[in-house]
Amino acid sequence: MGGDNHTTVTEFLLLGLSEESEQEDVVFGMFLGMYMVTISGNLLIILAISCDPRLHTPMYFFLANLSSVDICFSSVTVPKALVNHMVGSKSISYTECLMQIYFLFAFGNMDSFLLSVMAYDRYVAICHPLHYTLMMSPRLCVLLVAISWIITNLHALLHTLLLIRLTFCSHNAVPHFYCDLYPLLKLSCSDTFINDVTAFAEGAVVFLIPFICVIVSYVYIFSNVLKMPSAQGIRKALSTCGSHLTVVCLFYGVVLGVYMHPSSSYSLQDAMASVFFTVVIPRTNPFLYSLRNRDMKGALRKIILRSLNLKFVELRGRAGGK
Protein backbone atom coordinates (compact mmCIF):
# COMPACT_ATOMS: atom_id res chain seq x y z
CA MET A 1 0.00 0.00 0.00
CA GLY A 2 2.94 2.35 0.69
CA GLY A 3 3.83 2.17 -2.98
CA ASP A 4 0.56 3.74 -4.16
CA ASN A 5 0.99 7.16 -5.69
CA HIS A 6 -2.64 8.18 -5.43
CA THR A 7 -5.18 8.94 -2.76
CA THR A 8 -8.76 7.84 -2.48
CA VAL A 9 -9.54 10.97 -0.43
CA THR A 10 -10.45 14.09 -2.40
CA GLU A 11 -11.13 16.30 0.61
CA PHE A 12 -10.65 16.47 4.36
CA LEU A 13 -13.01 17.60 7.10
CA LEU A 14 -11.66 20.22 9.49
CA LEU A 15 -13.43 19.48 12.76
CA GLY A 16 -12.21 22.67 14.44
CA LEU A 17 -11.59 23.10 18.14
CA SER A 18 -15.13 22.42 19.33
CA GLU A 19 -18.17 20.50 18.13
CA GLU A 20 -20.70 22.67 19.99
CA SER A 21 -22.23 25.45 17.90
CA GLU A 22 -22.19 28.05 20.70
CA GLN A 23 -18.49 27.48 21.33
CA GLU A 24 -17.82 27.58 17.58
CA ASP A 25 -19.46 31.02 17.43
CA VAL A 26 -17.17 32.22 20.24
CA VAL A 27 -14.11 30.80 18.45
CA PHE A 28 -15.25 32.45 15.19
CA GLY A 29 -15.53 35.86 16.87
CA MET A 30 -12.17 35.42 18.58
CA PHE A 31 -10.43 34.37 15.36
CA LEU A 32 -12.02 37.19 13.35
CA GLY A 33 -11.02 39.82 15.90
CA MET A 34 -7.45 38.58 16.25
CA TYR A 35 -7.04 38.23 12.47
CA MET A 36 -8.18 41.81 11.87
CA VAL A 37 -5.78 43.05 14.56
CA THR A 38 -2.95 40.96 13.04
CA ILE A 39 -3.49 42.38 9.54
CA SER A 40 -3.98 46.02 10.60
CA GLY A 41 -1.18 45.99 13.18
CA ASN A 42 1.43 44.45 10.91
CA LEU A 43 0.38 46.65 7.97
CA LEU A 44 0.85 49.71 10.17
CA ILE A 45 4.36 48.56 11.05
CA ILE A 46 5.23 48.05 7.37
CA LEU A 47 3.74 51.44 6.48
CA ALA A 48 5.57 53.22 9.30
CA ILE A 49 8.92 51.69 8.34
CA SER A 50 8.49 52.47 4.65
CA CYS A 51 7.40 56.10 5.23
CA ASP A 52 9.89 57.17 7.93
CA PRO A 53 13.51 57.57 6.66
CA ARG A 54 14.81 57.20 10.23
CA LEU A 55 13.58 53.61 10.21
CA HIS A 56 15.47 52.65 7.05
CA THR A 57 17.96 50.59 9.04
CA PRO A 58 18.74 46.84 9.10
CA MET A 59 16.74 46.25 12.29
CA TYR A 60 13.57 47.74 10.84
CA PHE A 61 14.18 46.12 7.46
CA PHE A 62 14.05 42.73 9.18
CA LEU A 63 11.05 43.83 11.25
CA ALA A 64 9.15 44.81 8.08
CA ASN A 65 9.91 41.38 6.64
CA LEU A 66 8.74 39.74 9.89
CA SER A 67 5.46 41.67 9.75
CA SER A 68 4.93 40.64 6.12
CA VAL A 69 5.53 36.99 6.99
CA ASP A 70 3.16 37.21 9.99
CA ILE A 71 0.40 38.53 7.73
CA CYS A 72 0.92 35.66 5.30
CA PHE A 73 1.27 33.11 8.11
CA SER A 74 -2.10 34.00 9.63
CA SER A 75 -3.73 34.23 6.20
CA VAL A 76 -2.84 30.61 5.43
CA THR A 77 -5.18 29.21 8.07
CA VAL A 78 -7.58 31.75 9.59
CA PRO A 79 -9.55 32.91 6.48
CA LYS A 80 -10.38 29.32 5.50
CA ALA A 81 -11.62 28.58 9.03
CA LEU A 82 -13.74 31.76 9.01
CA VAL A 83 -15.25 31.03 5.58
CA ASN A 84 -16.07 27.44 6.53
CA HIS A 85 -17.86 28.65 9.64
CA MET A 86 -19.89 31.24 7.71
CA VAL A 87 -21.02 28.80 5.00
CA GLY A 88 -21.58 25.97 7.48
CA SER A 89 -18.97 23.70 5.94
CA LYS A 90 -15.98 21.82 7.34
CA SER A 91 -14.44 20.63 4.09
CA ILE A 92 -11.10 21.48 2.54
CA SER A 93 -9.91 19.94 -0.71
CA TYR A 94 -6.89 17.65 -0.84
CA THR A 95 -4.97 20.25 -2.89
CA GLU A 96 -5.88 23.10 -0.52
CA CYS A 97 -4.78 20.97 2.41
CA LEU A 98 -1.36 20.33 0.89
CA MET A 99 -1.03 24.03 0.05
CA GLN A 100 -1.82 24.94 3.65
CA ILE A 101 0.89 22.63 4.92
CA TYR A 102 3.43 23.94 2.39
CA PHE A 103 2.87 27.59 3.28
CA LEU A 104 2.64 26.85 7.01
CA PHE A 105 6.11 25.30 6.89
CA ALA A 106 7.47 28.07 4.64
CA PHE A 107 6.13 31.04 6.63
CA GLY A 108 6.52 29.39 10.05
CA ASN A 109 10.17 28.58 9.47
CA MET A 110 10.72 31.98 7.88
CA ASP A 111 9.58 33.51 11.18
CA SER A 112 12.25 31.42 12.91
CA PHE A 113 15.02 32.45 10.51
CA LEU A 114 14.07 36.12 10.68
CA LEU A 115 14.15 36.02 14.49
CA SER A 116 17.66 34.55 14.34
CA VAL A 117 18.80 37.20 11.84
CA MET A 118 17.35 39.92 14.07
CA ALA A 119 19.23 38.44 17.04
CA TYR A 120 22.47 38.66 15.04
CA ASP A 121 21.62 42.25 14.14
CA ARG A 122 21.20 43.10 17.84
CA TYR A 123 24.49 41.35 18.62
CA VAL A 124 26.35 43.49 16.06
CA ALA A 125 24.61 46.69 17.26
CA ILE A 126 25.53 46.11 20.93
CA CYS A 127 28.87 44.31 20.71
CA HIS A 128 30.31 46.06 17.63
CA PRO A 129 28.56 49.45 17.46
CA LEU A 130 31.42 51.21 15.64
CA HIS A 131 31.41 48.64 12.84
CA TYR A 132 27.63 48.20 12.68
CA THR A 133 27.13 50.03 9.36
CA LEU A 134 29.95 48.08 7.73
CA MET A 135 28.97 44.66 9.10
CA MET A 136 25.22 45.03 8.46
CA SER A 137 25.40 46.38 4.93
CA PRO A 138 22.22 46.53 2.81
CA ARG A 139 23.63 43.80 0.56
CA LEU A 140 24.18 41.45 3.50
CA CYS A 141 20.67 42.13 4.88
CA VAL A 142 19.03 41.27 1.55
CA LEU A 143 21.26 38.21 1.20
CA LEU A 144 20.32 36.91 4.66
CA VAL A 145 16.60 37.27 3.91
CA ALA A 146 16.97 35.67 0.46
CA ILE A 147 18.90 32.66 1.82
CA SER A 148 16.25 32.23 4.54
CA TRP A 149 13.48 32.17 1.91
CA ILE A 150 15.34 29.56 -0.15
CA ILE A 151 15.93 27.25 2.83
CA THR A 152 12.39 27.53 4.18
CA ASN A 153 10.77 26.89 0.81
CA LEU A 154 12.96 23.84 0.15
CA HIS A 155 12.03 22.57 3.62
CA ALA A 156 8.32 23.08 2.93
CA LEU A 157 8.61 21.44 -0.50
CA LEU A 158 10.30 18.36 0.96
CA HIS A 159 7.53 17.72 3.50
CA THR A 160 4.80 18.39 0.93
CA LEU A 161 6.32 15.91 -1.55
CA LEU A 162 6.61 13.30 1.20
CA LEU A 163 2.92 13.81 1.98
CA ILE A 164 1.92 13.34 -1.66
CA ARG A 165 3.36 9.83 -1.68
CA LEU A 166 1.03 8.76 1.16
CA THR A 167 -2.35 7.12 0.70
CA PHE A 168 -5.43 8.31 2.59
CA CYS A 169 -8.33 5.89 2.67
CA SER A 170 -11.71 6.31 4.33
CA HIS A 171 -10.76 8.42 7.35
CA ASN A 172 -10.56 12.10 6.44
CA ALA A 173 -11.59 13.97 9.62
CA VAL A 174 -8.82 16.29 10.86
CA PRO A 175 -9.25 17.25 14.55
CA HIS A 176 -8.08 20.81 13.90
CA PHE A 177 -9.16 24.06 12.24
CA TYR A 178 -6.45 23.74 9.57
CA CYS A 179 -4.37 21.02 7.91
CA ASP A 180 -1.31 20.26 9.99
CA LEU A 181 1.38 17.67 9.34
CA TYR A 182 0.97 15.44 12.38
CA PRO A 183 -2.85 15.06 12.24
CA LEU A 184 -2.57 14.09 8.55
CA LEU A 185 0.13 11.53 9.24
CA LYS A 186 -2.16 9.91 11.82
CA LEU A 187 -4.93 9.66 9.19
CA SER A 188 -2.78 8.00 6.52
CA CYS A 189 -3.13 4.28 5.87
CA SER A 190 0.40 4.20 4.44
CA ASP A 191 3.66 3.67 6.29
CA THR A 192 4.63 7.13 7.59
CA PHE A 193 8.04 6.12 8.98
CA ILE A 194 9.97 8.22 6.43
CA ASN A 195 7.75 11.23 7.12
CA ASP A 196 8.22 10.88 10.88
CA VAL A 197 11.99 10.50 10.63
CA THR A 198 12.27 13.44 8.22
CA ALA A 199 10.04 15.67 10.36
CA PHE A 200 12.06 14.87 13.47
CA ALA A 201 15.57 14.86 11.95
CA GLU A 202 15.57 17.36 9.09
CA GLY A 203 12.88 19.46 10.78
CA ALA A 204 14.95 19.58 13.96
CA VAL A 205 17.99 20.77 12.00
CA VAL A 206 16.03 23.55 10.29
CA PHE A 207 14.58 24.52 13.66
CA LEU A 208 17.78 24.23 15.69
CA ILE A 209 20.09 26.20 13.39
CA PRO A 210 18.26 29.54 13.87
CA PHE A 211 17.49 28.68 17.51
CA ILE A 212 21.19 28.12 18.26
CA CYS A 213 22.03 31.35 16.43
CA VAL A 214 19.60 33.20 18.72
CA ILE A 215 21.09 31.59 21.85
CA VAL A 216 24.68 32.31 20.84
CA SER A 217 23.85 35.91 19.90
CA TYR A 218 22.23 36.59 23.26
CA VAL A 219 25.06 34.91 25.16
CA TYR A 220 27.47 37.39 23.58
CA ILE A 221 25.01 40.26 24.08
CA PHE A 222 24.52 39.59 27.81
CA SER A 223 28.22 38.98 28.39
CA ASN A 224 28.96 42.33 26.74
CA VAL A 225 26.17 44.14 28.57
CA LEU A 226 27.40 42.96 31.97
CA LYS A 227 30.75 44.64 31.25
CA MET A 228 29.11 48.05 30.80
CA PRO A 229 30.10 50.50 33.57
CA SER A 230 26.75 52.23 34.08
CA ALA A 231 23.27 50.94 34.85
CA GLN A 232 21.88 53.40 32.28
CA GLY A 233 24.02 51.83 29.57
CA ILE A 234 22.77 48.37 30.54
CA ARG A 235 19.14 49.50 30.43
CA LYS A 236 19.63 51.17 27.05
CA ALA A 237 21.24 48.05 25.57
CA LEU A 238 18.61 45.68 26.93
CA SER A 239 15.76 47.95 25.82
CA THR A 240 16.74 47.34 22.20
CA CYS A 241 16.45 43.58 22.77
CA GLY A 242 13.38 43.37 25.04
CA SER A 243 10.72 43.10 22.34
CA HIS A 244 12.71 40.66 20.24
CA LEU A 245 13.57 38.46 23.21
CA THR A 246 9.89 38.29 24.25
CA VAL A 247 8.84 37.20 20.75
CA VAL A 248 11.65 34.62 20.65
CA CYS A 249 10.53 33.05 23.95
CA LEU A 250 6.88 32.87 22.83
CA PHE A 251 7.67 31.50 19.37
CA TYR A 252 10.24 28.84 20.24
CA GLY A 253 8.42 27.78 23.39
CA VAL A 254 5.29 26.89 21.43
CA VAL A 255 7.20 25.25 18.55
CA LEU A 256 9.13 23.03 20.95
CA GLY A 257 5.91 21.95 22.64
CA VAL A 258 3.92 21.24 19.45
CA TYR A 259 6.34 19.81 16.89
CA MET A 260 9.35 18.34 18.68
CA HIS A 261 7.79 14.90 19.29
CA PRO A 262 6.54 11.93 17.20
CA SER A 263 3.32 12.35 15.23
CA SER A 264 1.71 9.42 17.07
CA SER A 265 1.64 11.44 20.30
CA TYR A 266 -0.17 14.42 18.73
CA SER A 267 -3.14 15.39 20.92
CA LEU A 268 -5.84 18.02 21.46
CA GLN A 269 -3.44 19.94 23.69
CA ASP A 270 -1.07 20.31 20.74
CA ALA A 271 -3.93 21.62 18.59
CA MET A 272 -4.75 24.23 21.23
CA ALA A 273 -1.09 25.23 21.50
CA SER A 274 -0.86 25.59 17.71
CA VAL A 275 -3.67 28.19 17.90
CA PHE A 276 -1.29 30.29 19.97
CA PHE A 277 1.42 29.66 17.37
CA THR A 278 -0.61 30.51 14.25
CA VAL A 279 -3.10 33.11 15.53
CA VAL A 280 -1.93 34.77 18.75
CA ILE A 281 1.81 35.29 18.16
CA PRO A 282 1.41 37.08 14.77
CA ARG A 283 -1.10 39.40 16.48
CA THR A 284 1.25 39.99 19.43
CA ASN A 285 4.33 40.98 17.42
CA PRO A 286 3.09 44.46 16.33
CA PHE A 287 2.23 45.43 19.89
CA LEU A 288 5.52 44.20 21.33
CA TYR A 289 7.58 46.06 18.73
CA SER A 290 5.52 49.26 18.57
CA LEU A 291 4.57 49.82 22.22
CA ARG A 292 8.13 49.22 23.49
CA ASN A 293 9.95 51.14 20.77
CA ARG A 294 10.19 54.93 20.84
CA ASP A 295 11.09 55.33 17.15
CA MET A 296 8.24 53.07 16.06
CA LYS A 297 5.73 54.92 18.24
CA GLY A 298 6.93 58.21 16.77
CA ALA A 299 6.54 56.94 13.20
CA LEU A 300 3.07 55.56 13.90
CA ARG A 301 2.06 58.86 15.53
CA LYS A 302 3.15 60.74 12.41
CA ILE A 303 1.11 58.44 10.16
CA ILE A 304 -2.00 58.85 12.32
CA LEU A 305 -1.63 62.65 12.51
CA ARG A 306 -1.02 62.85 8.76
CA SER A 307 -4.14 60.82 8.00
CA LEU A 308 -6.18 62.96 10.41
CA ASN A 309 -4.90 66.16 8.76
CA LEU A 310 -5.75 64.83 5.30
CA LYS A 311 -9.23 63.94 6.52
CA PHE A 312 -9.65 67.38 8.04
CA VAL A 313 -8.54 69.09 4.80
CA GLU A 314 -10.92 66.90 2.82
CA LEU A 315 -13.83 67.78 5.10
CA ARG A 316 -13.00 71.50 4.89
CA GLY A 317 -12.85 71.24 1.10
CA ARG A 318 -16.28 69.63 0.99
CA ALA A 319 -17.69 72.28 3.35
CA GLY A 320 -16.19 75.07 1.25
CA GLY A 321 -17.60 73.60 -1.94
CA LYS A 322 -21.07 73.69 -0.48
Coordinates of C-alpha atoms in Angstrom, one line a residue:
M1 CA 0.0 0.0 0.0
G2 CA 2.9 2.4 0.7
G3 CA 3.8 2.2 -3.0
D4 CA 0.6 3.7 -4.2
N5 CA 1.0 7.2 -5.7
H6 CA -2.6 8.2 -5.4
T7 CA -5.2 8.9 -2.8
T8 CA -8.8 7.8 -2.5
V9 CA -9.5 11.0 -0.4
T10 CA -10.5 14.1 -2.4
E11 CA -11.1 16.3 0.6
F12 CA -10.7 16.5 4.4
L13 CA -13.0 17.6 7.1
L14 CA -11.7 20.2 9.5
L15 CA -13.4 19.5 12.8
G16 CA -12.2 22.7 14.4
L17 CA -11.6 23.1 18.1
S18 CA -15.1 22.4 19.3
E19 CA -18.2 20.5 18.1
E20 CA -20.7 22.7 20.0
S21 CA -22.2 25.5 17.9
E22 CA -22.2 28.1 20.7
Q23 CA -18.5 27.5 21.3
E24 CA -17.8 27.6 17.6
D25 CA -19.5 31.0 17.4
V26 CA -17.2 32.2 20.2
V27 CA -14.1 30.8 18.5
F28 CA -15.3 32.5 15.2
G29 CA -15.5 35.9 16.9
M30 CA -12.2 35.4 18.6
F31 CA -10.4 34.4 15.4
L32 CA -12.0 37.2 13.3
G33 CA -11.0 39.8 15.9
M34 CA -7.5 38.6 16.2
Y35 CA -7.0 38.2 12.5
M36 CA -8.2 41.8 11.9
V37 CA -5.8 43.0 14.6
T38 CA -3.0 41.0 13.0
I39 CA -3.5 42.4 9.5
S40 CA -4.0 46.0 10.6
G41 CA -1.2 46.0 13.2
N42 CA 1.4 44.4 10.9
L43 CA 0.4 46.6 8.0
L44 CA 0.8 49.7 10.2
I45 CA 4.4 48.6 11.0
I46 CA 5.2 48.0 7.4
L47 CA 3.7 51.4 6.5
A48 CA 5.6 53.2 9.3
I49 CA 8.9 51.7 8.3
S50 CA 8.5 52.5 4.7
C51 CA 7.4 56.1 5.2
D52 CA 9.9 57.2 7.9
P53 CA 13.5 57.6 6.7
R54 CA 14.8 57.2 10.2
L55 CA 13.6 53.6 10.2
H56 CA 15.5 52.7 7.1
T57 CA 18.0 50.6 9.0
P58 CA 18.7 46.8 9.1
M59 CA 16.7 46.2 12.3
Y60 CA 13.6 47.7 10.8
F61 CA 14.2 46.1 7.5
F62 CA 14.1 42.7 9.2
L63 CA 11.0 43.8 11.2
A64 CA 9.2 44.8 8.1
N65 CA 9.9 41.4 6.6
L66 CA 8.7 39.7 9.9
S67 CA 5.5 41.7 9.8
S68 CA 4.9 40.6 6.1
V69 CA 5.5 37.0 7.0
D70 CA 3.2 37.2 10.0
I71 CA 0.4 38.5 7.7
C72 CA 0.9 35.7 5.3
F73 CA 1.3 33.1 8.1
S74 CA -2.1 34.0 9.6
S75 CA -3.7 34.2 6.2
V76 CA -2.8 30.6 5.4
T77 CA -5.2 29.2 8.1
V78 CA -7.6 31.7 9.6
P79 CA -9.6 32.9 6.5
K80 CA -10.4 29.3 5.5
A81 CA -11.6 28.6 9.0
L82 CA -13.7 31.8 9.0
V83 CA -15.2 31.0 5.6
N84 CA -16.1 27.4 6.5
H85 CA -17.9 28.7 9.6
M86 CA -19.9 31.2 7.7
V87 CA -21.0 28.8 5.0
G88 CA -21.6 26.0 7.5
S89 CA -19.0 23.7 5.9
K90 CA -16.0 21.8 7.3
S91 CA -14.4 20.6 4.1
I92 CA -11.1 21.5 2.5
S93 CA -9.9 19.9 -0.7
Y94 CA -6.9 17.7 -0.8
T95 CA -5.0 20.3 -2.9
E96 CA -5.9 23.1 -0.5
C97 CA -4.8 21.0 2.4
L98 CA -1.4 20.3 0.9
M99 CA -1.0 24.0 0.1
Q100 CA -1.8 24.9 3.7
I101 CA 0.9 22.6 4.9
Y102 CA 3.4 23.9 2.4
F103 CA 2.9 27.6 3.3
L104 CA 2.6 26.8 7.0
F105 CA 6.1 25.3 6.9
A106 CA 7.5 28.1 4.6
F107 CA 6.1 31.0 6.6
G108 CA 6.5 29.4 10.0
N109 CA 10.2 28.6 9.5
M110 CA 10.7 32.0 7.9
D111 CA 9.6 33.5 11.2
S112 CA 12.3 31.4 12.9
F113 CA 15.0 32.4 10.5
L114 CA 14.1 36.1 10.7
L115 CA 14.2 36.0 14.5
S116 CA 17.7 34.6 14.3
V117 CA 18.8 37.2 11.8
M118 CA 17.3 39.9 14.1
A119 CA 19.2 38.4 17.0
Y120 CA 22.5 38.7 15.0
D121 CA 21.6 42.3 14.1
R122 CA 21.2 43.1 17.8
Y123 CA 24.5 41.3 18.6
V124 CA 26.3 43.5 16.1
A125 CA 24.6 46.7 17.3
I126 CA 25.5 46.1 20.9
C127 CA 28.9 44.3 20.7
H128 CA 30.3 46.1 17.6
P129 CA 28.6 49.5 17.5
L130 CA 31.4 51.2 15.6
H131 CA 31.4 48.6 12.8
Y132 CA 27.6 48.2 12.7
T133 CA 27.1 50.0 9.4
L134 CA 30.0 48.1 7.7
M135 CA 29.0 44.7 9.1
M136 CA 25.2 45.0 8.5
S137 CA 25.4 46.4 4.9
P138 CA 22.2 46.5 2.8
R139 CA 23.6 43.8 0.6
L140 CA 24.2 41.5 3.5
C141 CA 20.7 42.1 4.9
V142 CA 19.0 41.3 1.5
L143 CA 21.3 38.2 1.2
L144 CA 20.3 36.9 4.7
V145 CA 16.6 37.3 3.9
A146 CA 17.0 35.7 0.5
I147 CA 18.9 32.7 1.8
S148 CA 16.3 32.2 4.5
W149 CA 13.5 32.2 1.9
I150 CA 15.3 29.6 -0.1
I151 CA 15.9 27.3 2.8
T152 CA 12.4 27.5 4.2
N153 CA 10.8 26.9 0.8
L154 CA 13.0 23.8 0.2
H155 CA 12.0 22.6 3.6
A156 CA 8.3 23.1 2.9
L157 CA 8.6 21.4 -0.5
L158 CA 10.3 18.4 1.0
H159 CA 7.5 17.7 3.5
T160 CA 4.8 18.4 0.9
L161 CA 6.3 15.9 -1.6
L162 CA 6.6 13.3 1.2
L163 CA 2.9 13.8 2.0
I164 CA 1.9 13.3 -1.7
R165 CA 3.4 9.8 -1.7
L166 CA 1.0 8.8 1.2
T167 CA -2.4 7.1 0.7
F168 CA -5.4 8.3 2.6
C169 CA -8.3 5.9 2.7
S170 CA -11.7 6.3 4.3
H171 CA -10.8 8.4 7.3
N172 CA -10.6 12.1 6.4
A173 CA -11.6 14.0 9.6
V174 CA -8.8 16.3 10.9
P175 CA -9.2 17.3 14.5
H176 CA -8.1 20.8 13.9
F177 CA -9.2 24.1 12.2
Y178 CA -6.4 23.7 9.6
C179 CA -4.4 21.0 7.9
D180 CA -1.3 20.3 10.0
L181 CA 1.4 17.7 9.3
Y182 CA 1.0 15.4 12.4
P183 CA -2.8 15.1 12.2
L184 CA -2.6 14.1 8.6
L185 CA 0.1 11.5 9.2
K186 CA -2.2 9.9 11.8
L187 CA -4.9 9.7 9.2
S188 CA -2.8 8.0 6.5
C189 CA -3.1 4.3 5.9
S190 CA 0.4 4.2 4.4
D191 CA 3.7 3.7 6.3
T192 CA 4.6 7.1 7.6
F193 CA 8.0 6.1 9.0
I194 CA 10.0 8.2 6.4
N195 CA 7.7 11.2 7.1
D196 CA 8.2 10.9 10.9
V197 CA 12.0 10.5 10.6
T198 CA 12.3 13.4 8.2
A199 CA 10.0 15.7 10.4
F200 CA 12.1 14.9 13.5
A201 CA 15.6 14.9 12.0
E202 CA 15.6 17.4 9.1
G203 CA 12.9 19.5 10.8
A204 CA 14.9 19.6 14.0
V205 CA 18.0 20.8 12.0
V206 CA 16.0 23.6 10.3
F207 CA 14.6 24.5 13.7
L208 CA 17.8 24.2 15.7
I209 CA 20.1 26.2 13.4
P210 CA 18.3 29.5 13.9
F211 CA 17.5 28.7 17.5
I212 CA 21.2 28.1 18.3
C213 CA 22.0 31.4 16.4
V214 CA 19.6 33.2 18.7
I215 CA 21.1 31.6 21.9
V216 CA 24.7 32.3 20.8
S217 CA 23.8 35.9 19.9
Y218 CA 22.2 36.6 23.3
V219 CA 25.1 34.9 25.2
Y220 CA 27.5 37.4 23.6
I221 CA 25.0 40.3 24.1
F222 CA 24.5 39.6 27.8
S223 CA 28.2 39.0 28.4
N224 CA 29.0 42.3 26.7
V225 CA 26.2 44.1 28.6
L226 CA 27.4 43.0 32.0
K227 CA 30.7 44.6 31.3
M228 CA 29.1 48.0 30.8
P229 CA 30.1 50.5 33.6
S230 CA 26.7 52.2 34.1
A231 CA 23.3 50.9 34.8
Q232 CA 21.9 53.4 32.3
G233 CA 24.0 51.8 29.6
I234 CA 22.8 48.4 30.5
R235 CA 19.1 49.5 30.4
K236 CA 19.6 51.2 27.0
A237 CA 21.2 48.1 25.6
L238 CA 18.6 45.7 26.9
S239 CA 15.8 48.0 25.8
T240 CA 16.7 47.3 22.2
C241 CA 16.4 43.6 22.8
G242 CA 13.4 43.4 25.0
S243 CA 10.7 43.1 22.3
H244 CA 12.7 40.7 20.2
L245 CA 13.6 38.5 23.2
T246 CA 9.9 38.3 24.3
V247 CA 8.8 37.2 20.7
V248 CA 11.6 34.6 20.7
C249 CA 10.5 33.1 23.9
L250 CA 6.9 32.9 22.8
F251 CA 7.7 31.5 19.4
Y252 CA 10.2 28.8 20.2
G253 CA 8.4 27.8 23.4
V254 CA 5.3 26.9 21.4
V255 CA 7.2 25.2 18.6
L256 CA 9.1 23.0 21.0
G257 CA 5.9 21.9 22.6
V258 CA 3.9 21.2 19.5
Y259 CA 6.3 19.8 16.9
M260 CA 9.4 18.3 18.7
H261 CA 7.8 14.9 19.3
P262 CA 6.5 11.9 17.2
S263 CA 3.3 12.4 15.2
S264 CA 1.7 9.4 17.1
S265 CA 1.6 11.4 20.3
Y266 CA -0.2 14.4 18.7
S267 CA -3.1 15.4 20.9
L268 CA -5.8 18.0 21.5
Q269 CA -3.4 19.9 23.7
D270 CA -1.1 20.3 20.7
A271 CA -3.9 21.6 18.6
M272 CA -4.7 24.2 21.2
A273 CA -1.1 25.2 21.5
S274 CA -0.9 25.6 17.7
V275 CA -3.7 28.2 17.9
F276 CA -1.3 30.3 20.0
F277 CA 1.4 29.7 17.4
T278 CA -0.6 30.5 14.3
V279 CA -3.1 33.1 15.5
V280 CA -1.9 34.8 18.8
I281 CA 1.8 35.3 18.2
P282 CA 1.4 37.1 14.8
R283 CA -1.1 39.4 16.5
T284 CA 1.2 40.0 19.4
N285 CA 4.3 41.0 17.4
P286 CA 3.1 44.5 16.3
F287 CA 2.2 45.4 19.9
L288 CA 5.5 44.2 21.3
Y289 CA 7.6 46.1 18.7
S290 CA 5.5 49.3 18.6
L291 CA 4.6 49.8 22.2
R292 CA 8.1 49.2 23.5
N293 CA 10.0 51.1 20.8
R294 CA 10.2 54.9 20.8
D295 CA 11.1 55.3 17.2
M296 CA 8.2 53.1 16.1
K297 CA 5.7 54.9 18.2
G298 CA 6.9 58.2 16.8
A299 CA 6.5 56.9 13.2
L300 CA 3.1 55.6 13.9
R301 CA 2.1 58.9 15.5
K302 CA 3.1 60.7 12.4
I303 CA 1.1 58.4 10.2
I304 CA -2.0 58.8 12.3
L305 CA -1.6 62.6 12.5
R306 CA -1.0 62.8 8.8
S307 CA -4.1 60.8 8.0
L308 CA -6.2 63.0 10.4
N309 CA -4.9 66.2 8.8
L310 CA -5.7 64.8 5.3
K311 CA -9.2 63.9 6.5
F312 CA -9.6 67.4 8.0
V313 CA -8.5 69.1 4.8
E314 CA -10.9 66.9 2.8
L315 CA -13.8 67.8 5.1
R316 CA -13.0 71.5 4.9
G317 CA -12.9 71.2 1.1
R318 CA -16.3 69.6 1.0
A319 CA -17.7 72.3 3.3
G320 CA -16.2 75.1 1.3
G321 CA -17.6 73.6 -1.9
K322 CA -21.1 73.7 -0.5

